[in-house]
Coordinates of C-alpha atoms in Angstrom, one line a residue:
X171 CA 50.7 18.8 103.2
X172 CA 49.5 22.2 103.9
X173 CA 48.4 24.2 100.7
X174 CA 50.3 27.3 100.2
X175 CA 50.0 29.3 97.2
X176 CA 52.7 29.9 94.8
X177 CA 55.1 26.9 95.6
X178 CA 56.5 24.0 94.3
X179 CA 56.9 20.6 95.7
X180 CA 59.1 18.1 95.7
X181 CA 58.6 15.1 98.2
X182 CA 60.7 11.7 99.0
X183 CA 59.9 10.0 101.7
X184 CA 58.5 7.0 103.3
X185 CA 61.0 4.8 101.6
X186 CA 63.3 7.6 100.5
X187 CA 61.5 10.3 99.9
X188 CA 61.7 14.3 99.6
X189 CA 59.5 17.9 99.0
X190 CA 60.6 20.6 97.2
X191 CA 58.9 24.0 97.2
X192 CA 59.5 27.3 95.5
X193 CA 58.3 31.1 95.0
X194 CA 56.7 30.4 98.5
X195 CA 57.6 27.7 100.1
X196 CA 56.0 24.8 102.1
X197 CA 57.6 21.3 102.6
X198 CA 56.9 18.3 104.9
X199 CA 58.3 14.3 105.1
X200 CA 56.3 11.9 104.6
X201 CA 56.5 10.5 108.0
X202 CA 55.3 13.9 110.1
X203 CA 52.6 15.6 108.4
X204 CA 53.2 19.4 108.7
X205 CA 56.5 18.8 109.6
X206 CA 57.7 21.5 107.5
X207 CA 57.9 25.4 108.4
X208 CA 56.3 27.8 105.9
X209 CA 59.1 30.0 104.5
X210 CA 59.1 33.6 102.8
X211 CA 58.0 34.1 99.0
X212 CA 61.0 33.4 96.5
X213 CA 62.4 30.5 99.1
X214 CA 62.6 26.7 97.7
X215 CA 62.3 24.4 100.9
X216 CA 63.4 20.6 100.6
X217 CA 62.2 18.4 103.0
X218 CA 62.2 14.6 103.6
X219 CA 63.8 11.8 103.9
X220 CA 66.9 10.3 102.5
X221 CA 69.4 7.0 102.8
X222 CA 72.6 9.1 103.3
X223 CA 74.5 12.5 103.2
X224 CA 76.0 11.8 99.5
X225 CA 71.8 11.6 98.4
X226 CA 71.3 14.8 100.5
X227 CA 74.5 16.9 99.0
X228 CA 73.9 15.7 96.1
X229 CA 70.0 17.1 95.9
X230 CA 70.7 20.8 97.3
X231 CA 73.5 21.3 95.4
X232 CA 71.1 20.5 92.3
X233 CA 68.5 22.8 93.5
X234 CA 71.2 25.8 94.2
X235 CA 72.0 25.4 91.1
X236 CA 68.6 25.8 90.0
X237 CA 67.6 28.4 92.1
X238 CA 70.5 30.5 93.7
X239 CA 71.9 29.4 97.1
X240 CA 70.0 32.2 98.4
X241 CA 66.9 30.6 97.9
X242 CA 67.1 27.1 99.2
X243 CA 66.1 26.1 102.7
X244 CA 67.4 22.8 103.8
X245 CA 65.3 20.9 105.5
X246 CA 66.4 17.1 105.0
X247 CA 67.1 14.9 107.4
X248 CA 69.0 11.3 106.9
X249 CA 67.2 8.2 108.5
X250 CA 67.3 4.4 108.1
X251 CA 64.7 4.3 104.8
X252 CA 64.7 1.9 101.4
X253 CA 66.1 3.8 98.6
X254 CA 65.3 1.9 95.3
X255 CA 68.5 1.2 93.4
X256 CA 70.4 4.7 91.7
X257 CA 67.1 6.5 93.4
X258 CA 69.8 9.8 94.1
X259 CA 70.2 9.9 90.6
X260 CA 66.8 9.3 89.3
X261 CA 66.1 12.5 91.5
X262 CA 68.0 14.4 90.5
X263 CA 66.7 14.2 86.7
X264 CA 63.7 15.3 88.2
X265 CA 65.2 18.6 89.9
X266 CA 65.3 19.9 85.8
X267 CA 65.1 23.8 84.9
X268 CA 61.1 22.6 83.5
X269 CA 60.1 22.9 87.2
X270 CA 60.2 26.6 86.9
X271 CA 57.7 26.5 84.7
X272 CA 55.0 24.7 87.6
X273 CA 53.6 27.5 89.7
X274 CA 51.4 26.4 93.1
X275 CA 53.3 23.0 92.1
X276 CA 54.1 19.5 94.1
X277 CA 56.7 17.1 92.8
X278 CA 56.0 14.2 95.3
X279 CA 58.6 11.4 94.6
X280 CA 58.4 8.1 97.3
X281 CA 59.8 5.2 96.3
X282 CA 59.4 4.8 92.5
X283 CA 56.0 6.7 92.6
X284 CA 56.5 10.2 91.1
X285 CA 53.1 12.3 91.7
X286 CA 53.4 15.7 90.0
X287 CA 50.7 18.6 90.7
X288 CA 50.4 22.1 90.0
X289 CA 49.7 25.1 87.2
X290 CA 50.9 25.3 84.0
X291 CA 50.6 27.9 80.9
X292 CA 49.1 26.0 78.4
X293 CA 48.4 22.0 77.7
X294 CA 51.2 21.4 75.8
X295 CA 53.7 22.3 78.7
X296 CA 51.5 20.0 80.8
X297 CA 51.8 16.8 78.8
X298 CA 55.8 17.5 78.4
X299 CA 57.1 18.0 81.8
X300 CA 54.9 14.8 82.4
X301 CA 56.8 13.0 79.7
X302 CA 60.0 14.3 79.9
X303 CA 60.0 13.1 83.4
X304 CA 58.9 9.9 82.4
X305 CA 61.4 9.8 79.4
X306 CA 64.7 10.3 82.3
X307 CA 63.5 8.0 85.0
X308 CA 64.0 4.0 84.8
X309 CA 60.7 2.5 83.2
X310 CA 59.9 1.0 86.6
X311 CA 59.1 4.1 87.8
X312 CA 56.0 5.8 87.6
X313 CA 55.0 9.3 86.8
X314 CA 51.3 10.8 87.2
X315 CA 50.4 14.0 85.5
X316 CA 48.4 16.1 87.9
X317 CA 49.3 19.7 85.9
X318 CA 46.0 21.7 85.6
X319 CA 46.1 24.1 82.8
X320 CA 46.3 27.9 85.0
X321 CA 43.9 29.4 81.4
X322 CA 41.6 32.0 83.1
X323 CA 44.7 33.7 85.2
X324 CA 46.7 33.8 82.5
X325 CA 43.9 35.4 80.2
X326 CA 43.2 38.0 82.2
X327 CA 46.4 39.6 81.8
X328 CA 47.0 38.7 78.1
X329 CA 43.5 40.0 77.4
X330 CA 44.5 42.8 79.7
X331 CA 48.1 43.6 77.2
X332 CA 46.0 42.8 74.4
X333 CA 49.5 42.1 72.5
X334 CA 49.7 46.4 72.7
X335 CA 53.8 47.2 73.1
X336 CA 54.7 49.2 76.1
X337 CA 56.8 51.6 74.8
X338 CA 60.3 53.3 76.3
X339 CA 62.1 56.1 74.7
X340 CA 64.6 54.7 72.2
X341 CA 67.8 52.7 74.2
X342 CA 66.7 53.3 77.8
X343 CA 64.5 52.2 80.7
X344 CA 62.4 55.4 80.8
X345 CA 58.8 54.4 79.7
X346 CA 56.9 56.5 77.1
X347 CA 53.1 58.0 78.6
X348 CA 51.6 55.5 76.0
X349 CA 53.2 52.9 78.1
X350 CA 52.2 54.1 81.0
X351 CA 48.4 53.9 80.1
X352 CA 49.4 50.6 79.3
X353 CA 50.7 49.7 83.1
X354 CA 47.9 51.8 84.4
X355 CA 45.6 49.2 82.7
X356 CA 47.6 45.9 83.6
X357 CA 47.8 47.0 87.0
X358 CA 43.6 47.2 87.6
X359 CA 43.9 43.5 85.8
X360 CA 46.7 42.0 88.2
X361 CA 45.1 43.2 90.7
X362 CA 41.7 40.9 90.2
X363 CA 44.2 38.0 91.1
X364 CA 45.3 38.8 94.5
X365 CA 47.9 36.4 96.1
X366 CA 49.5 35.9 92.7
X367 CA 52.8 36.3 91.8
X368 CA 53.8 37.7 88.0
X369 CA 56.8 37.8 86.4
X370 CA 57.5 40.8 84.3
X371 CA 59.7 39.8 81.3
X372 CA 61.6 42.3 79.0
X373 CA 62.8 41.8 75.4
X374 CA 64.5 43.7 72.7
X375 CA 65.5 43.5 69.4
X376 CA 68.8 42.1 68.3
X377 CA 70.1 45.6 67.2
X378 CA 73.5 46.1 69.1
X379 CA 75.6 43.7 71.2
X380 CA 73.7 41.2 73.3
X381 CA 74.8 41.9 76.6
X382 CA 73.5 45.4 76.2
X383 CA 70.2 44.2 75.0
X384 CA 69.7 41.5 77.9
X385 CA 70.8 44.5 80.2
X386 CA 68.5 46.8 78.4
X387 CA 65.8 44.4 78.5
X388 CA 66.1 43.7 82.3
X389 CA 66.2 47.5 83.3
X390 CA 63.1 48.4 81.3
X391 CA 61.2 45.0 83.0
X392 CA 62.6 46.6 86.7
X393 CA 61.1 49.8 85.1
X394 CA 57.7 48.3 84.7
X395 CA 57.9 46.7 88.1
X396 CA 58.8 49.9 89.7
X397 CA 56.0 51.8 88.4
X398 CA 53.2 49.0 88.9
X399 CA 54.7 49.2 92.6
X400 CA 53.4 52.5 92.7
X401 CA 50.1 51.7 91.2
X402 CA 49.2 49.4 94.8
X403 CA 51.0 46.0 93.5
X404 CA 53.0 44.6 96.0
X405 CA 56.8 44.4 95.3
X406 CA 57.3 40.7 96.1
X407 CA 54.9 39.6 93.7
X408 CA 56.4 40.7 91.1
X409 CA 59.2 39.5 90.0
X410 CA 61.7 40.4 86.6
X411 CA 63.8 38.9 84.4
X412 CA 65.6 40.0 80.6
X413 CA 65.9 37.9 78.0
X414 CA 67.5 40.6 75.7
X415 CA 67.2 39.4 71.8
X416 CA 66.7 35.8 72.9
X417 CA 62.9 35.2 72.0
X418 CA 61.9 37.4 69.6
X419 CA 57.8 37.1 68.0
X420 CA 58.9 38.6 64.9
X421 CA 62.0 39.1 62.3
X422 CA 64.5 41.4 63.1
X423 CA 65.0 42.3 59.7
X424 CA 62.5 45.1 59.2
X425 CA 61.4 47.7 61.7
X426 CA 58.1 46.7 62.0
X427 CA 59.5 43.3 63.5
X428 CA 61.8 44.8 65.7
X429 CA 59.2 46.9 67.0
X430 CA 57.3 43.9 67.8
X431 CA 60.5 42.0 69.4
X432 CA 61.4 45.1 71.7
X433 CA 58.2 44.5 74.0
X434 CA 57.2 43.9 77.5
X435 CA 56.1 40.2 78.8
X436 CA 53.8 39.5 81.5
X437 CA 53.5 35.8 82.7
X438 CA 51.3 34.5 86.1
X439 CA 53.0 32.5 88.4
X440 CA 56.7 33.4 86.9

């Protein structure tokens, strides 16, 4: 297949076989090389080919689910090939949520061969998506691990933070000057990794209701993005989510600790 950066894969084909892509997108069957179009960044393409219409409902709705209808480009086509037995099924454990977390990623699966490439945050994510994989599928199937740890990207923005907060005046998305310095910094260290995409992840404390804090913590991440917009970062690489109270580093029970938990999260390849 064609390298593209920032994707995921997901391939059945041959016998019955499949690609799945996503945060920019490239798919092909296994039949055609290149038979897939390169989409837009954010777009999950599925390509391949299956026994039957139930398999290929079945496998968009999953990934919809996963990704937003929005996102998903269906590109599978039906043809005469040899699924192994419950081989829908067995797919569709591997369409799991732990995808998300494979950036420039391949999930080939033909026949009972599942081939899985791509970057990861740290070793230990890398051996589990491997085995939880392995763990869902029939033990006549075969899974192999080609996650590479993605260390040196990821450092140079955590190096970049240096675990400093970047502060907002108290209960609202308007950042502090002391946070700005901060974004002023992060955005000369994103920018060394042109062609990457980020994800800009907002947490709070667990002071108040948690919709307001998942609310809060999403407006002050589309803050951050705003501003490192206007700092020469391109808009669709950066992407933002809020995770309110959900995660927090520290206890909530002093103010030290929920200074710590009200912080600003920045993750390569989100």
């Amino acid at each position: 297949m064609q390298a593209v950066k920032w994707m995921h894969t997901v391939r059945l084909g041959v016998l019955a076989g499949l690609w799945l892509v996503s945060n920019g997108v490239s798919a092909q069957t296994a039949q055609t090389a290149g038979g897939a179009q390169i989409q837009g960044p954010g777009q999950v393409v599925v390509a391949g080919t299956v026994p039957d219409e139930a398999t290929r409902v079945a496998v968009i709705t999953r990934l919809r689910e996963l990704y937003g209808a929005e996102r998903v480009v269906d590109q599978l086509a039906l043809g005469s090939v040899v699924a192994p037995p419950q081989w829908s099924q067995h797919v569709q454990k591997l369409l799991s949520p732990s995808l998300k977390q494979v950036s420039h990623g391949q999930l080939s699966v033909q026949g009972q061969t599942v081939d899985l490439k791509g970057e990861v945050g740290n070793e230990a994510v890398r051996q589990q998506l491997a085995s939880e994989m392995a763990q869902s599928l029939n033990p006549t199937y075969t899974v192999r691990n080609g996650l590479r740890v993605a260390v040196q990207e990821q450092a140079v923005v955590d190096q970049a933070l240096a675990n400093r907060i970047v502060e907002f005046e108290p209960g609202s998305a308007v950042l502090r000057p002391a946070g700005l310095l901060i974004l002023d910094e992060m955005a000369a260290a994103m920018a060394r990794l042109p062609g990457r995409r980020f994800e800009v992840i907002g947490h709070t404390d667990a002071q108040g209701s948690h919709a307001s804090n998942v609310s809060l913590s999403l407006a002050r991440a589309q803050a951050v993005k705003t501003y490192l917009v206007s700092k020469g970062l391109r808009a669709d690489s950066l992407s933002t989510s809020g995770l309110g109270p959900d995660q927090p580093v520290a206890s909530n029970a002093t103010e030290d600790g929920r200074a710590r938990n009200r912080r600003i999260e920045f993750r390569v390849g989100g």
